[in-house]
Every structure is written in C-alpha cells, then in structure tokens.
Short mmCIF file of C-alpha atoms and ligand atoms in Angstrom, two decimals:
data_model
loop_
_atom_site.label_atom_id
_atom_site.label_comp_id
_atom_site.label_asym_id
_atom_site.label_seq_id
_atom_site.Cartn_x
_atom_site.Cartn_y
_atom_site.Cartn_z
CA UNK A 1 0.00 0.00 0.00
CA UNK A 2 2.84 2.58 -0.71
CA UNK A 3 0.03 4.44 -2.69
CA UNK A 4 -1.00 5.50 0.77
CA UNK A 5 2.31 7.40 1.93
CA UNK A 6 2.68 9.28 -1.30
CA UNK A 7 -0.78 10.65 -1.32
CA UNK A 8 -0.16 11.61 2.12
CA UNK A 9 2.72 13.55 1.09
CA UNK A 10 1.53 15.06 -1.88
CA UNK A 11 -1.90 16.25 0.26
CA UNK A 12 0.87 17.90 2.96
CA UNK A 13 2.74 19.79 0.71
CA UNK A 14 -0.54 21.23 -0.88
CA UNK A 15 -1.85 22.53 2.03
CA UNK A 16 1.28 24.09 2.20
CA UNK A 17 0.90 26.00 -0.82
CA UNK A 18 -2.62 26.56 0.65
CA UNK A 19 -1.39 28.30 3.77
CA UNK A 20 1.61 30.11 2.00
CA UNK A 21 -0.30 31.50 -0.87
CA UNK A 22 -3.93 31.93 0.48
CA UNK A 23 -5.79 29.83 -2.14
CA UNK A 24 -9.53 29.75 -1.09
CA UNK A 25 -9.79 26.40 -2.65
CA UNK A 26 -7.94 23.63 -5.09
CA UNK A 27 -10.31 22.71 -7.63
CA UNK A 28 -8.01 20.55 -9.46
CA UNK A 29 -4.62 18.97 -9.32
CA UNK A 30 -2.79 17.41 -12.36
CA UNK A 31 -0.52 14.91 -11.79
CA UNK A 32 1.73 13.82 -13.52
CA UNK A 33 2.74 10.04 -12.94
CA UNK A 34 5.12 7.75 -14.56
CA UNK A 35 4.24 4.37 -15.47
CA UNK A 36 7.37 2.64 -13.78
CA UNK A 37 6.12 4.39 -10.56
CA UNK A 38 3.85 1.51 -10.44
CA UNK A 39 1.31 3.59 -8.85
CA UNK A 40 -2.30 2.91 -9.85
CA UNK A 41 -4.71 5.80 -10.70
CA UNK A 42 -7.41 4.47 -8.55
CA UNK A 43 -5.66 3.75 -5.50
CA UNK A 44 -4.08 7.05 -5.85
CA UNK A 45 -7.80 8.59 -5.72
CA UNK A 46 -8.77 6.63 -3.36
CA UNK A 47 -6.58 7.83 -0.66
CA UNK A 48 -6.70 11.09 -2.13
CA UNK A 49 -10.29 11.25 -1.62
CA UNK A 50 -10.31 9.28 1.98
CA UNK A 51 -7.38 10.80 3.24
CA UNK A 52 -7.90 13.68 5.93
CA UNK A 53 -7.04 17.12 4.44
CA UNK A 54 -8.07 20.72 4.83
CA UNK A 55 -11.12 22.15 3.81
CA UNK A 56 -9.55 23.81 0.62
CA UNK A 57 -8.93 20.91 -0.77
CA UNK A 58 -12.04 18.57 0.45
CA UNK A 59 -13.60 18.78 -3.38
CA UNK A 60 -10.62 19.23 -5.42
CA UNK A 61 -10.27 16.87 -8.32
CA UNK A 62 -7.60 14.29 -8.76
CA UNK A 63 -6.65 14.28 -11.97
CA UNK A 64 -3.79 11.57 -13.53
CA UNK A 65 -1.50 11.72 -16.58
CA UNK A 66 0.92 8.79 -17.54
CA UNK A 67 3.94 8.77 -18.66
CA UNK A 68 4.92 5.37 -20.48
CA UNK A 69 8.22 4.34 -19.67
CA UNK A 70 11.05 5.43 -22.57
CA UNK A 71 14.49 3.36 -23.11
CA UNK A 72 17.57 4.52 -24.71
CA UNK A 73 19.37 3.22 -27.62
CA UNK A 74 22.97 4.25 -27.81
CA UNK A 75 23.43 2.41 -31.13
CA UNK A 76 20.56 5.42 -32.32
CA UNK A 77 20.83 7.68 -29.73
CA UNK A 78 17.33 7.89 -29.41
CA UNK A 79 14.57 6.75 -26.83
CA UNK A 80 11.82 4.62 -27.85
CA UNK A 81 8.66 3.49 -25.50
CA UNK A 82 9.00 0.40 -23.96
CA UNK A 83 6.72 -2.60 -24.52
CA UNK A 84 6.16 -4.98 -22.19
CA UNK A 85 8.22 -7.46 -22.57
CA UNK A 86 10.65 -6.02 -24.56
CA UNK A 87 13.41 -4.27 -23.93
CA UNK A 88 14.81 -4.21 -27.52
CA UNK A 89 14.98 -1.22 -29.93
CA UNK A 90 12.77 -1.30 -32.40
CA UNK A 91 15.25 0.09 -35.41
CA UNK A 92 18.11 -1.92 -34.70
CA UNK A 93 17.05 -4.72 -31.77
CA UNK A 94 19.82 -3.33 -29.19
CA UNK A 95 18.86 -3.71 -25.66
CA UNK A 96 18.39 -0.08 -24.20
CA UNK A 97 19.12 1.82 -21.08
CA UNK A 98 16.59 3.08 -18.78
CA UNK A 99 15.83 6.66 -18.75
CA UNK A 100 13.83 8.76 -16.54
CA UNK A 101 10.86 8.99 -18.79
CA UNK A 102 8.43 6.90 -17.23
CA UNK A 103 9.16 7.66 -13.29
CA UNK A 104 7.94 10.98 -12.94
CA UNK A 105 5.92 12.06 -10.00
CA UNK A 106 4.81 15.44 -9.69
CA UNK A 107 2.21 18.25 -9.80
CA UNK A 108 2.22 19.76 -13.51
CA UNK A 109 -0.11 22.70 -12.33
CA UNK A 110 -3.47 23.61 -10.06
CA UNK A 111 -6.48 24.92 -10.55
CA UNK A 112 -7.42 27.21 -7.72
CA UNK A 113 -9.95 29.55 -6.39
CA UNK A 114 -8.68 32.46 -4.65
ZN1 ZN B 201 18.61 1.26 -31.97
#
C-alpha cells in the first residue's frame, strides 16, 4: 500500500501552498505520474479522496497523466517506449538503457480559487 504514503505527502505539501499562498480552494490537481512508478490511478484517488485534508482541498479533483516508460538506444541515440516485454529497440534490436521517462511524480499545475 505505498500508494498511501505518497498521497499523504503530496496532500501535505498542498496545504502548504494553501497556507503560504492563500488559495480559497484547489479545484483541481494534475498529476503527472510515470508508469514505472507503479502507482495505480485508482488507488491514488482513493486515498486522495479518503485521506484527511483541509477544507480547501475537500472537493478538489484528482486528476492523472501517464507517462509510459522510454528506453535509450545508444546504437541510435534515441529513446523509444518500452513494450512490455521487450526491452529491444525497435530500429536496430539493441537492448536499451533506462531513462527517466516513465518515473515521474509530480504536480504539472493547479487549478485554484482564490
Ligand atoms: Zn537502436
């Protein structure tokens, strides 16, 4: 249940911003979330939603984009989304490299009322 802990993070640091720059109330959050994370979009709203948090953010929206994962190929030099069982470049079959495309967590932007 990691989902848990990094909902309860991400709902601290937004009442944060709350506090620090007097928003009213969040109507929406989007997040940003890399496949690799492993994190599921309904557990995520789940806690979001069951989670204690302030008032400004009791009705604000949850809203989830993913990221697919993207592998390197140095043979190419260029990244390519990974299937799911493959690790192998689709031009030329070499095995690529992990990026960081794919573990992203983080809040792209909020909409707020003042
Ligand atoms: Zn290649």
């Amino acid at each position: 249940m990691h989902e848990s802990s990094i909902v309860e993070s991400l709902i601290k640091n937004l009442e944060k911003k709350v506090l620090s720059e007097n928003i009213y109330k969040i109507i929406k959050i989007n997040l940003v979330v890399g496949e690799t994370t492993g994190y599921m979009e309904e557990s995520l709203v789940h806690y979001f939603e069951s989670l204690p948090k302030a008032t400004a953010l009791k009705d604000s929206i949850l809203q989830i984009k993913y990221i697919k994962p993207q592998l390197l190929c140095k043979k190419c030099n260029k990244n390519f989304e990974r299937t799911r069982f493959s690790f192998e470049c689709p031009d030329c079959g070499e095995t690529g490299e992990m990026t960081k495309i794919g573990t992203e967590f983080y809040i792209d932007n909020i909409e707020v009322e003042i």
